[in-house]
mmCIF file of C-alpha atoms and ligand atoms in Angstrom:
data_model
loop_
_atom_site.group_PDB
_atom_site.id
_atom_site.type_symbol
_atom_site.label_atom_id
_atom_site.label_comp_id
_atom_site.label_asym_id
_atom_site.label_seq_id
_atom_site.Cartn_x
_atom_site.Cartn_y
_atom_site.Cartn_z
ATOM 1 C CA MET M 1 26.080 -15.080 -40.562
ATOM 2 C CA SER M 2 25.835 -16.565 -44.146
ATOM 3 C CA THR M 3 23.593 -13.807 -45.603
ATOM 4 C CA GLN M 4 25.361 -11.101 -47.480
ATOM 5 C CA ASN M 5 22.644 -8.639 -46.531
ATOM 6 C CA PRO M 6 21.440 -9.006 -42.246
ATOM 7 C CA SER M 7 17.866 -7.569 -43.396
ATOM 8 C CA ALA M 8 17.479 -11.587 -45.871
ATOM 9 C CA PRO M 9 15.203 -14.628 -43.938
ATOM 10 C CA LEU M 10 17.504 -16.946 -42.136
ATOM 11 C CA ARG M 11 17.950 -19.765 -44.099
ATOM 12 C CA VAL M 12 17.729 -23.034 -41.956
ATOM 13 C CA VAL M 13 17.022 -26.916 -42.650
ATOM 14 C CA VAL M 14 14.697 -28.460 -40.616
ATOM 15 C CA VAL M 15 16.015 -31.872 -39.757
ATOM 16 C CA GLY M 16 13.566 -34.551 -39.281
ATOM 17 C CA TYR M 17 10.230 -35.300 -40.722
ATOM 18 C CA GLY M 18 8.620 -37.563 -38.456
ATOM 19 C CA TYR M 19 5.372 -36.777 -36.327
ATOM 20 C CA TRP M 20 6.668 -33.130 -35.165
ATOM 21 C CA GLY M 21 8.961 -32.168 -38.075
ATOM 22 C CA PRO M 22 5.839 -30.816 -40.418
ATOM 23 C CA ASN M 23 4.485 -28.697 -37.615
ATOM 24 C CA LEU M 24 8.204 -27.160 -37.886
ATOM 25 C CA VAL M 25 8.438 -26.786 -41.692
ATOM 26 C CA ARG M 26 4.637 -25.575 -42.023
ATOM 27 C CA ASN M 27 5.644 -22.672 -39.421
ATOM 28 C CA VAL M 28 9.302 -21.992 -40.996
ATOM 29 C CA ALA M 29 7.340 -21.882 -44.159
ATOM 30 C CA GLU M 30 5.037 -19.012 -42.761
ATOM 31 C CA ARG M 31 7.351 -16.749 -41.038
ATOM 32 C CA PRO M 32 9.018 -13.733 -42.535
ATOM 33 C CA GLU M 33 12.248 -13.662 -40.755
ATOM 34 C CA LEU M 34 13.207 -17.729 -42.125
ATOM 35 C CA GLU M 35 13.627 -19.303 -45.060
ATOM 36 C CA LEU M 36 13.419 -23.021 -45.189
ATOM 37 C CA ALA M 37 16.218 -23.821 -47.211
ATOM 38 C CA GLY M 38 15.558 -27.654 -46.995
ATOM 39 C CA LEU M 39 15.013 -30.950 -45.605
ATOM 40 C CA CYS M 40 17.220 -32.857 -43.955
ATOM 41 C CA GLU M 41 15.616 -36.402 -43.527
ATOM 42 C CA ARG M 42 17.127 -39.905 -44.242
ATOM 43 C CA ASP M 43 13.958 -42.137 -44.373
ATOM 44 C CA PRO M 44 13.083 -42.439 -48.002
ATOM 45 C CA GLU M 45 9.659 -42.525 -47.504
ATOM 46 C CA ARG M 46 9.213 -39.508 -44.861
ATOM 47 C CA ALA M 47 11.470 -37.349 -47.627
ATOM 48 C CA ALA M 48 8.645 -38.454 -50.436
ATOM 49 C CA ALA M 49 6.134 -36.799 -48.119
ATOM 50 C CA PHE M 50 7.733 -33.595 -47.560
ATOM 51 C CA SER M 51 8.925 -33.358 -51.613
ATOM 52 C CA ALA M 52 4.736 -33.389 -52.063
ATOM 53 C CA ARG M 53 4.091 -30.396 -49.691
ATOM 54 C CA MET M 54 6.695 -28.617 -50.640
ATOM 55 C CA PRO M 55 7.883 -29.676 -54.127
ATOM 56 C CA GLY M 56 11.479 -27.880 -55.160
ATOM 57 C CA THR M 57 12.796 -27.229 -52.029
ATOM 58 C CA PRO M 58 15.798 -29.498 -51.600
ATOM 59 C CA VAL M 59 15.902 -32.866 -49.431
ATOM 60 C CA ILE M 60 19.161 -33.472 -47.993
ATOM 61 C CA ALA M 61 19.187 -36.711 -46.571
ATOM 62 C CA ASP M 62 23.263 -36.629 -44.924
ATOM 63 C CA PHE M 63 23.121 -34.131 -41.940
ATOM 64 C CA ASP M 64 27.053 -33.717 -42.632
ATOM 65 C CA ASP M 65 26.046 -32.175 -46.067
ATOM 66 C CA VAL M 66 24.112 -29.603 -44.480
ATOM 67 C CA LEU M 67 26.372 -28.563 -41.873
ATOM 68 C CA ALA M 68 29.137 -28.189 -44.894
ATOM 69 C CA ASP M 69 26.595 -26.483 -46.522
ATOM 70 C CA ALA M 70 27.936 -22.414 -46.013
ATOM 71 C CA SER M 71 24.600 -21.102 -47.208
ATOM 72 C CA VAL M 72 22.826 -22.716 -44.021
ATOM 73 C CA ASP M 73 22.329 -20.151 -41.237
ATOM 74 C CA ALA M 74 21.067 -22.806 -38.058
ATOM 75 C CA VAL M 75 19.165 -25.911 -37.992
ATOM 76 C CA LEU M 76 15.778 -26.635 -36.615
ATOM 77 C CA ILE M 77 16.116 -30.970 -35.051
ATOM 78 C CA ALA M 78 13.113 -33.032 -34.561
ATOM 79 C CA THR M 79 14.576 -36.063 -33.821
ATOM 80 C CA PRO M 80 14.314 -38.410 -30.455
ATOM 81 C CA PRO M 81 15.707 -37.460 -27.942
ATOM 82 C CA ARG M 82 18.647 -39.696 -27.847
ATOM 83 C CA THR M 83 19.686 -38.599 -31.427
ATOM 84 C CA HIS M 84 19.788 -34.493 -30.058
ATOM 85 C CA HIS M 85 23.901 -34.508 -28.386
ATOM 86 C CA ALA M 86 25.937 -35.665 -31.362
ATOM 87 C CA LEU M 87 23.507 -33.785 -33.626
ATOM 88 C CA VAL M 88 23.716 -30.635 -31.621
ATOM 89 C CA ALA M 89 26.884 -31.083 -30.934
ATOM 90 C CA ALA M 90 27.849 -30.930 -34.866
ATOM 91 C CA ALA M 91 26.466 -28.104 -36.255
ATOM 92 C CA LEU M 92 26.834 -26.089 -33.529
ATOM 93 C CA ARG M 93 30.717 -27.145 -34.442
ATOM 94 C CA ALA M 94 30.060 -26.303 -38.408
ATOM 95 C CA GLY M 95 28.935 -22.697 -36.737
ATOM 96 C CA LYS M 96 25.114 -23.579 -37.308
ATOM 97 C CA HIS M 97 22.790 -22.064 -34.515
ATOM 98 C CA VAL M 98 21.011 -24.832 -33.172
ATOM 99 C CA MET M 99 16.960 -25.068 -32.387
ATOM 100 C CA VAL M 100 16.498 -28.510 -31.361
ATOM 101 C CA GLU M 101 13.152 -29.882 -29.716
ATOM 102 C CA LYS M 102 12.794 -30.837 -26.216
ATOM 103 C CA PRO M 103 14.630 -31.816 -24.211
ATOM 104 C CA LEU M 104 17.556 -30.456 -25.029
ATOM 105 C CA ALA M 105 19.794 -34.142 -24.675
ATOM 106 C CA LYS M 106 19.234 -37.421 -22.875
ATOM 107 C CA THR M 107 21.623 -35.872 -19.621
ATOM 108 C CA ALA M 108 22.641 -33.054 -17.343
ATOM 109 C CA ALA M 109 26.494 -34.315 -18.808
ATOM 110 C CA GLU M 110 25.345 -33.780 -22.437
ATOM 111 C CA ALA M 111 22.831 -30.820 -21.910
ATOM 112 C CA ARG M 112 25.858 -29.068 -20.301
ATOM 113 C CA ASP M 113 28.248 -30.393 -23.333
ATOM 114 C CA LEU M 114 26.110 -28.398 -25.398
ATOM 115 C CA ILE M 115 25.722 -25.202 -23.702
ATOM 116 C CA GLU M 116 29.610 -24.768 -23.387
ATOM 117 C CA ILE M 117 30.538 -25.838 -27.324
ATOM 118 C CA ALA M 118 28.428 -22.824 -28.203
ATOM 119 C CA THR M 119 29.072 -20.519 -26.074
ATOM 120 C CA ALA M 120 32.516 -21.410 -27.003
ATOM 121 C CA ASN M 121 31.156 -20.619 -30.411
ATOM 122 C CA ARG M 122 28.943 -17.397 -30.133
ATOM 123 C CA LEU M 123 25.909 -19.491 -31.170
ATOM 124 C CA THR M 124 21.769 -19.318 -30.454
ATOM 125 C CA LEU M 125 21.089 -22.710 -28.790
ATOM 126 C CA MET M 126 17.726 -22.803 -27.916
ATOM 127 C CA PRO M 127 15.643 -25.991 -26.466
ATOM 128 C CA GLY M 128 12.021 -25.823 -28.019
ATOM 129 C CA HIS M 129 9.344 -25.679 -25.208
ATOM 130 C CA THR M 130 7.206 -24.914 -27.173
ATOM 131 C CA PHE M 131 5.064 -23.997 -24.188
ATOM 132 C CA LEU M 132 6.919 -21.329 -22.948
ATOM 133 C CA TYR M 133 5.362 -19.092 -26.020
ATOM 134 C CA SER M 134 1.385 -20.211 -25.124
ATOM 135 C CA PRO M 135 -0.528 -17.459 -24.787
ATOM 136 C CA SER M 136 -2.078 -18.857 -21.710
ATOM 137 C CA VAL M 137 0.874 -19.996 -19.749
ATOM 138 C CA ASN M 138 2.099 -16.245 -20.124
ATOM 139 C CA LYS M 139 -1.365 -14.805 -18.929
ATOM 140 C CA ILE M 140 -0.777 -17.155 -15.828
ATOM 141 C CA ARG M 141 2.993 -16.279 -15.734
ATOM 142 C CA ASP M 142 1.934 -12.524 -15.605
ATOM 143 C CA LEU M 143 -0.236 -13.500 -12.216
ATOM 144 C CA VAL M 144 2.082 -15.210 -10.591
ATOM 145 C CA LEU M 145 5.182 -12.319 -10.967
ATOM 146 C CA ALA M 146 2.396 -9.504 -10.445
ATOM 147 C CA GLY M 147 2.013 -11.541 -7.131
ATOM 148 C CA GLU M 148 -2.046 -11.854 -7.581
ATOM 149 C CA LEU M 149 -2.148 -15.110 -6.690
ATOM 150 C CA GLY M 150 0.002 -14.634 -3.317
ATOM 151 C CA GLU M 151 2.696 -17.594 -2.683
ATOM 152 C CA VAL M 152 2.248 -20.107 -4.695
ATOM 153 C CA TYR M 153 1.900 -23.362 -1.794
ATOM 154 C CA PHE M 154 1.334 -26.125 -4.621
ATOM 155 C CA VAL M 155 0.631 -26.931 -8.572
ATOM 156 C CA THR M 156 -0.567 -30.057 -9.538
ATOM 157 C CA SER M 157 -0.415 -31.059 -13.256
ATOM 158 C CA SER M 158 -2.103 -33.594 -15.452
ATOM 159 C CA ARG M 159 -0.815 -34.874 -18.791
ATOM 160 C CA MET M 160 -2.399 -37.823 -20.566
ATOM 161 C CA ASN M 161 -4.001 -38.784 -23.489
ATOM 162 C CA LEU M 162 -3.688 -42.307 -26.259
ATOM 163 C CA GLY M 163 -0.502 -41.074 -26.920
ATOM 164 C CA LYS M 164 2.688 -41.889 -29.302
ATOM 165 C CA TYR M 165 4.578 -44.519 -27.237
ATOM 166 C CA GLN M 166 8.283 -43.448 -27.099
ATOM 167 C CA SER M 167 10.908 -45.836 -26.284
ATOM 168 C CA ASP M 168 12.609 -43.201 -24.389
ATOM 169 C CA GLY M 169 9.335 -43.641 -21.767
ATOM 170 C CA VAL M 170 7.257 -41.598 -20.293
ATOM 171 C CA VAL M 171 9.068 -39.209 -18.581
ATOM 172 C CA CYS M 172 11.606 -38.365 -20.934
ATOM 173 C CA ASP M 173 9.030 -38.053 -23.618
ATOM 174 C CA LEU M 174 5.871 -35.381 -21.403
ATOM 175 C CA ALA M 175 7.629 -34.294 -18.451
ATOM 176 C CA PRO M 176 9.581 -31.609 -19.873
ATOM 177 C CA HIS M 177 6.340 -30.030 -21.038
ATOM 178 C CA ASP M 178 5.389 -29.470 -17.465
ATOM 179 C CA LEU M 179 8.568 -28.688 -16.425
ATOM 180 C CA SER M 180 9.239 -25.860 -18.273
ATOM 181 C CA ILE M 181 5.669 -24.839 -17.701
ATOM 182 C CA LEU M 182 6.208 -24.948 -13.710
ATOM 183 C CA MET M 183 9.764 -23.440 -13.892
ATOM 184 C CA TYR M 184 8.882 -20.884 -16.205
ATOM 185 C CA LEU M 185 5.940 -19.443 -13.865
ATOM 186 C CA LEU M 186 7.126 -19.609 -10.836
ATOM 187 C CA ASP M 187 10.567 -18.213 -12.485
ATOM 188 C CA GLN M 188 12.308 -21.193 -9.708
ATOM 189 C CA PRO M 189 14.539 -24.261 -10.491
ATOM 190 C CA VAL M 190 13.416 -27.525 -9.105
ATOM 191 C CA VAL M 191 15.543 -28.959 -6.151
ATOM 192 C CA GLN M 192 14.146 -32.619 -5.574
ATOM 193 C CA VAL M 193 12.356 -34.852 -7.504
ATOM 194 C CA SER M 194 10.335 -38.641 -6.547
ATOM 195 C CA ALA M 195 8.870 -40.613 -8.784
ATOM 196 C CA SER M 196 6.718 -43.642 -9.405
ATOM 197 C CA ALA M 197 5.942 -45.022 -12.339
ATOM 198 C CA ARG M 198 4.306 -48.372 -14.319
ATOM 199 C CA SER M 199 5.994 -50.325 -17.037
ATOM 200 C CA VAL M 200 3.050 -52.130 -19.136
ATOM 201 C CA PHE M 201 4.081 -53.639 -21.984
ATOM 202 C CA GLN M 202 8.206 -53.312 -21.712
ATOM 203 C CA ASP M 203 10.247 -52.904 -18.709
ATOM 204 C CA GLY M 204 11.734 -49.905 -18.068
ATOM 205 C CA VAL M 205 9.914 -47.821 -20.785
ATOM 206 C CA PRO M 206 6.973 -46.317 -18.051
ATOM 207 C CA GLU M 207 3.762 -44.993 -19.985
ATOM 208 C CA VAL M 208 2.128 -43.806 -16.409
ATOM 209 C CA ALA M 209 4.455 -41.450 -14.639
ATOM 210 C CA PHE M 210 3.605 -39.879 -11.103
ATOM 211 C CA LEU M 211 6.197 -37.004 -10.265
ATOM 212 C CA THR M 212 6.659 -34.795 -6.895
ATOM 213 C CA LEU M 213 8.903 -31.696 -7.108
ATOM 214 C CA THR M 214 9.976 -28.918 -4.827
ATOM 215 C CA PHE M 215 10.677 -26.029 -5.829
ATOM 216 C CA ALA M 216 13.496 -23.707 -4.920
ATOM 217 C CA ASN M 217 11.229 -21.680 -3.036
ATOM 218 C CA GLY M 218 9.488 -24.281 -0.882
ATOM 219 C CA THR M 219 6.316 -24.687 -3.984
ATOM 220 C CA ALA M 220 5.109 -28.169 -3.884
ATOM 221 C CA ALA M 221 4.126 -29.622 -7.331
ATOM 222 C CA ASN M 222 2.801 -33.232 -8.452
ATOM 223 C CA VAL M 223 2.416 -33.983 -12.349
ATOM 224 C CA GLN M 224 1.055 -36.748 -14.133
ATOM 225 C CA ILE M 225 1.943 -37.934 -17.197
ATOM 226 C CA SER M 226 0.841 -40.594 -18.961
ATOM 227 C CA TRP M 227 0.719 -42.260 -22.688
ATOM 228 C CA LEU M 228 -2.593 -44.882 -21.975
ATOM 229 C CA ALA M 229 -5.683 -42.965 -20.729
ATOM 230 C CA PRO M 230 -8.815 -42.553 -22.326
ATOM 231 C CA ARG M 231 -9.090 -39.007 -23.626
ATOM 232 C CA LYS M 232 -6.374 -35.587 -24.013
ATOM 233 C CA VAL M 233 -6.543 -34.158 -20.450
ATOM 234 C CA ARG M 234 -4.160 -31.066 -19.924
ATOM 235 C CA GLU M 235 -4.870 -29.591 -16.578
ATOM 236 C CA MET M 236 -3.257 -27.306 -14.614
ATOM 237 C CA VAL M 237 -4.405 -25.987 -10.699
ATOM 238 C CA ILE M 238 -2.137 -23.236 -9.245
ATOM 239 C CA VAL M 239 -2.976 -22.965 -5.778
ATOM 240 C CA GLY M 240 -2.114 -19.768 -3.648
ATOM 241 C CA SER M 241 -2.786 -17.970 -0.491
ATOM 242 C CA GLN M 242 -4.830 -14.628 -2.180
ATOM 243 C CA LYS M 243 -6.159 -16.449 -5.732
ATOM 244 C CA MET M 244 -6.143 -19.945 -7.440
ATOM 245 C CA VAL M 245 -6.247 -20.682 -10.895
ATOM 246 C CA GLN M 246 -6.933 -23.462 -12.914
ATOM 247 C CA TYR M 247 -5.569 -24.319 -17.051
ATOM 248 C CA ASP M 248 -7.500 -26.593 -19.267
ATOM 249 C CA ASP M 249 -5.043 -26.442 -22.265
ATOM 250 C CA THR M 250 -7.933 -28.565 -24.584
ATOM 251 C CA ALA M 251 -10.557 -25.806 -23.879
ATOM 252 C CA ALA M 252 -11.794 -24.366 -27.337
ATOM 253 C CA ASP M 253 -11.374 -21.034 -25.488
ATOM 254 C CA GLU M 254 -11.519 -19.838 -21.860
ATOM 255 C CA THR M 255 -8.286 -21.809 -20.834
ATOM 256 C CA VAL M 256 -7.991 -19.176 -17.781
ATOM 257 C CA ARG M 257 -10.184 -19.302 -14.660
ATOM 258 C CA VAL M 258 -8.371 -17.114 -11.789
ATOM 259 C CA TYR M 259 -10.910 -18.122 -8.902
ATOM 260 C CA ASP M 260 -10.803 -15.059 -5.846
ATOM 261 C CA ARG M 261 -11.133 -18.260 -3.325
ATOM 262 C CA GLY M 262 -8.849 -19.006 -0.673
ATOM 263 C CA MET M 263 -8.909 -20.255 3.012
ATOM 264 C CA ASP M 264 -7.833 -17.627 6.373
ATOM 265 C CA ILE M 265 -6.393 -18.285 9.508
ATOM 266 C CA LYS M 266 -7.810 -15.503 12.311
ATOM 267 C CA THR M 267 -5.113 -14.643 15.195
ATOM 268 C CA PRO M 268 -6.384 -16.440 17.769
ATOM 269 C CA LYS M 269 -8.919 -14.268 20.412
ATOM 270 C CA ASN M 270 -8.340 -16.564 23.297
ATOM 271 C CA PHE M 271 -5.124 -19.336 23.929
ATOM 272 C CA GLY M 272 -5.802 -22.274 21.583
ATOM 273 C CA GLU M 273 -9.132 -20.536 19.549
ATOM 274 C CA HIS M 274 -7.955 -20.933 15.662
ATOM 275 C CA GLN M 275 -10.528 -19.843 13.612
ATOM 276 C CA LEU M 276 -10.695 -20.626 9.753
ATOM 277 C CA SER M 277 -12.301 -18.098 7.599
ATOM 278 C CA TYR M 278 -12.750 -19.535 3.292
ATOM 279 C CA ARG M 279 -13.117 -16.705 0.679
ATOM 280 C CA SER M 280 -15.007 -17.280 -1.974
ATOM 281 C CA GLY M 281 -15.270 -14.190 -4.689
ATOM 282 C CA ASP M 282 -15.616 -14.013 -8.264
ATOM 283 C CA ILE M 283 -14.305 -16.176 -10.666
ATOM 284 C CA VAL M 284 -12.490 -14.288 -14.084
ATOM 285 C CA ILE M 285 -11.680 -15.309 -17.517
ATOM 286 C CA PRO M 286 -9.100 -13.593 -18.188
ATOM 287 C CA ARG M 287 -8.930 -12.822 -22.547
ATOM 288 C CA VAL M 288 -6.388 -14.801 -23.648
ATOM 289 C CA GLU M 289 -4.731 -13.980 -27.369
ATOM 290 C CA ALA M 290 -5.165 -16.595 -30.066
ATOM 291 C CA ALA M 291 -1.337 -17.209 -31.288
ATOM 292 C CA GLU M 292 0.311 -20.463 -32.609
ATOM 293 C CA PRO M 293 3.328 -20.925 -29.613
ATOM 294 C CA LEU M 294 5.269 -22.772 -32.484
ATOM 295 C CA SER M 295 5.199 -19.615 -34.672
ATOM 296 C CA LEU M 296 6.533 -17.522 -31.792
ATOM 297 C CA GLU M 297 9.005 -19.274 -30.546
ATOM 298 C CA LEU M 298 10.459 -19.460 -34.012
ATOM 299 C CA ALA M 299 10.369 -15.588 -34.346
ATOM 300 C CA ASP M 300 11.838 -15.858 -30.727
ATOM 301 C CA PHE M 301 15.063 -17.788 -31.924
ATOM 302 C CA ALA M 302 15.787 -15.504 -35.380
ATOM 303 C CA ARG M 303 15.675 -12.600 -32.998
ATOM 304 C CA ALA M 304 18.060 -14.672 -30.704
ATOM 305 C CA ILE M 305 20.236 -15.181 -33.585
ATOM 306 C CA VAL M 306 20.136 -11.271 -34.842
ATOM 307 C CA THR M 307 20.797 -9.557 -31.356
ATOM 308 C CA GLY M 308 22.658 -11.986 -29.924
ATOM 309 C CA GLN M 309 20.251 -11.800 -26.602
ATOM 310 C CA ARG M 310 19.512 -15.041 -25.443
ATOM 311 C CA PRO M 311 15.625 -16.541 -26.060
ATOM 312 C CA ARG M 312 12.660 -17.463 -23.864
ATOM 313 C CA SER M 313 13.569 -20.731 -24.188
ATOM 314 C CA HIS M 314 17.188 -20.994 -23.214
ATOM 315 C CA ALA M 315 19.493 -23.254 -22.814
ATOM 316 C CA GLU M 316 20.299 -23.006 -19.461
ATOM 317 C CA LEU M 317 16.633 -24.417 -18.315
ATOM 318 C CA GLY M 318 16.562 -26.278 -20.860
ATOM 319 C CA TYR M 319 19.914 -27.937 -18.868
ATOM 320 C CA ASP M 320 17.576 -27.791 -15.366
ATOM 321 C CA ILE M 321 14.735 -29.970 -17.461
ATOM 322 C CA VAL M 322 17.329 -32.461 -18.701
ATOM 323 C CA ALA M 323 18.299 -32.673 -14.729
ATOM 324 C CA CYS M 324 14.918 -32.559 -13.766
ATOM 325 C CA VAL M 325 14.587 -35.504 -15.865
ATOM 326 C CA GLU M 326 17.199 -37.404 -15.276
ATOM 327 C CA ALA M 327 17.221 -36.960 -11.637
ATOM 328 C CA ALA M 328 12.898 -38.449 -11.831
ATOM 329 C CA GLU M 329 14.527 -41.348 -13.530
ATOM 330 C CA GLU M 330 17.196 -42.121 -10.933
ATOM 331 C CA SER M 331 14.390 -42.021 -8.276
ATOM 332 C CA LEU M 332 12.026 -44.618 -10.598
ATOM 333 C CA ARG M 333 15.244 -46.648 -10.475
ATOM 334 C CA LEU M 334 15.646 -46.145 -6.350
ATOM 335 C CA GLY M 335 12.188 -47.153 -5.806
ATOM 336 C CA GLY M 336 10.543 -43.044 -4.716
ATOM 337 C CA THR M 337 13.210 -41.950 -2.963
ATOM 338 C CA PRO M 338 13.434 -38.298 -3.151
ATOM 339 C CA VAL M 339 16.512 -37.496 -5.654
ATOM 340 C CA ALA M 340 18.678 -34.005 -5.496
ATOM 341 C CA VAL M 341 17.984 -31.584 -8.655
ATOM 342 C CA PRO M 342 22.136 -30.522 -9.652
ATOM 343 C CA ALA M 343 22.337 -26.916 -10.674
ATOM 344 C CA LEU M 344 24.166 -25.769 -13.788
ATOM 345 C CA THR M 345 26.821 -23.772 -11.668
ATOM 346 C CA ALA M 346 27.480 -27.756 -9.653
ATOM 347 C CA PRO M 347 30.411 -29.717 -10.022
ATOM 348 C CA ALA M 348 29.067 -32.260 -13.444
ATOM 349 C CA LEU M 349 27.800 -35.634 -12.267
ATOM 350 C CA ILE M 350 30.448 -38.285 -12.647
HETATM 351 N N1 NAD X 1 7.371 -29.606 -29.035
HETATM 352 C C1 NAD X 1 5.868 -29.982 -29.144
HETATM 353 O O1 NAD X 1 5.291 -30.047 -28.540
HETATM 354 C C2 NAD X 1 6.664 -31.760 -29.734
HETATM 355 C C3 NAD X 1 5.874 -32.652 -29.871
HETATM 356 C C4 NAD X 1 6.278 -33.671 -30.279
HETATM 357 C C5 NAD X 1 7.763 -33.905 -30.597
HETATM 358 N N2 NAD X 1 8.505 -33.505 -30.004
HETATM 359 C C6 NAD X 1 10.395 -33.471 -30.362
HETATM 360 O O2 NAD X 1 10.284 -33.563 -31.307
HETATM 361 C C7 NAD X 1 11.248 -34.324 -31.304
HETATM 362 C C8 NAD X 1 10.924 -35.209 -32.975
HETATM 363 O O3 NAD X 1 9.852 -35.917 -32.021
HETATM 364 P P1 NAD X 1 9.569 -37.077 -33.477
HETATM 365 O O4 NAD X 1 8.202 -37.560 -32.721
HETATM 366 O O5 NAD X 1 8.907 -36.186 -34.275
HETATM 367 O O6 NAD X 1 10.101 -38.305 -34.073
HETATM 368 P P2 NAD X 1 9.687 -39.138 -34.955
HETATM 369 O O7 NAD X 1 10.351 -40.653 -34.395
HETATM 370 O O8 NAD X 1 8.350 -39.263 -35.340
HETATM 371 O O9 NAD X 1 10.520 -38.616 -36.245
HETATM 372 C C9 NAD X 1 12.002 -38.760 -36.231
HETATM 373 C C10 NAD X 1 12.175 -38.100 -37.546
HETATM 374 O O10 NAD X 1 13.770 -37.855 -37.792
HETATM 375 C C11 NAD X 1 14.609 -38.933 -38.605
HETATM 376 N N3 NAD X 1 15.861 -38.368 -38.490
HETATM 377 C C12 NAD X 1 16.368 -39.724 -37.126
HETATM 378 N N4 NAD X 1 17.931 -39.182 -37.313
HETATM 379 C C13 NAD X 1 18.155 -38.145 -37.965
HETATM 380 C C14 NAD X 1 19.580 -37.946 -38.508
HETATM 381 N N5 NAD X 1 20.455 -38.802 -38.454
HETATM 382 N N6 NAD X 1 19.683 -36.952 -40.287
HETATM 383 C C15 NAD X 1 17.825 -37.328 -41.295
HETATM 384 N N7 NAD X 1 16.859 -37.043 -39.301
HETATM 385 C C16 NAD X 1 16.498 -38.699 -39.036
HETATM 386 C C17 NAD X 1 13.479 -40.212 -38.681
HETATM 387 O O11 NAD X 1 14.127 -40.461 -39.537
HETATM 388 C C18 NAD X 1 12.582 -39.703 -38.610
HETATM 389 O O12 NAD X 1 11.531 -39.068 -39.117
HETATM 390 C C19 NAD X 1 11.529 -35.165 -30.483
HETATM 391 O O13 NAD X 1 12.754 -34.432 -29.918
HETATM 392 C C20 NAD X 1 10.394 -34.706 -29.555
HETATM 393 O O14 NAD X 1 10.334 -34.857 -27.623
HETATM 394 C C21 NAD X 1 8.562 -31.821 -29.388
#
C-alpha cells in the first residue's frame, strides 16, 4: 500500500466517466475509507463535466500516468467491457488493486488470466456485481440458505427497460446482473445454458434475449433481458418446495414478499391414487434495510484491500459469470443448443 499511515484512506482513481462512472465518483466521495485521488477520462467533454462537479480533483487523460503514480493504491474501472482485460491487467501489473465494473472481462480465458495476475501479485481484484450488496437480495439469500424455502425448484427473472443500447449486446450487458444474483442466492454455479435472442437493429447485437439455466444442484432458471420494453421491470420469482418469494426491485418499498404457498403430494392410499394438496398460507413482507448497494460494495473493496480477505463480489464469481455469458453467446450462435459452462478449475478453453 502506498499510504504511509495504515489508517489513512485508500487513494483511488475512477477510470471512465460515462454513464456509470459518476455513480462511483459520488460514492467514493462519501466513503471514509476511500479518497478520490483523481479521474482518468480521455473524453474532454466528460472530463469537463467531472471538473465542474468536483473542482480541484485532478483529471488524468492517460491511464499510464495513473499507473505510474505511486501514491495511487487502487483503480475503479468503469469503461466498456471490451477494454476491461487490457486495463485491469496493466493496473495489476503496476501493483494497483482493482475494482472493475461487471463483467470482469469479455471471455472466460481473459477472466482466468486476470485472476492469475492478481494472485501472483497478491492484489485485490473485484468485479463490481452491485446486486450482491442489495439488502433485498441478501434478505432472500438468508431465507434460501436457512432452508426456509425448502428445495428451490426454479427461478424466473425479468430485467427489461427502454434502456441504453450497448454494442456488446444485451447478454453481455444485462445478464451479469441476473447471473450474479442467482449464483449468489443459490450458492451454486450454472452448469449449462441455452439462449435465444432477437437482433433488431444490428446483426449479432441482440436487444432481447431469453436464457435457460441449469444450476449444479438441479435448480432451473429462466432469465429474460431486454433494452426494448415499455417500462422498467426487475422482477424475480423463486419457487421452493416450502415457500415462494417474489422480488420486485422497482418497488419503492416492500420489495420482497414471502408466500407460504405450494403443492404437496399425499402418499397414495391405493395403487394409482395420487392426491395433491394445495397450501395457501400467509404472505410475509420482511423488513429490508435501506442502504445504497454501491456504497456497501466500495466499503467491501476497501476492507478486502486492507485485510487481504476476498470480497463478497470476488473474482472467481466474476469468472463464473463471464464463462456463463460466453456460453450463452455460443448457444445463440448455435441456434439455442445447450452449452456447458466450464468451471474455473477446468482446462482453459482453446
Ligand atoms: N453495476 C452496475 O449496475 C452498472 C450499471 C451500468 C454500467 N455498468 C458497467 O460500467 C461499465 C461502463 O459502462 P458505461 O455505460 O458507463 O459506459 P460508457 O461508454 O457510458 O462510459 C465509458 C467511459 O469510459 C471512458 N474510457 C474508455 N476507455 C478509456 C481509457 N482507456 N481511459 C480513460 N477513459 C476511458 C470513455 O471515454 C467513456 O466516457 C461497463 O462495464 C458496464 O457494464 C455497471
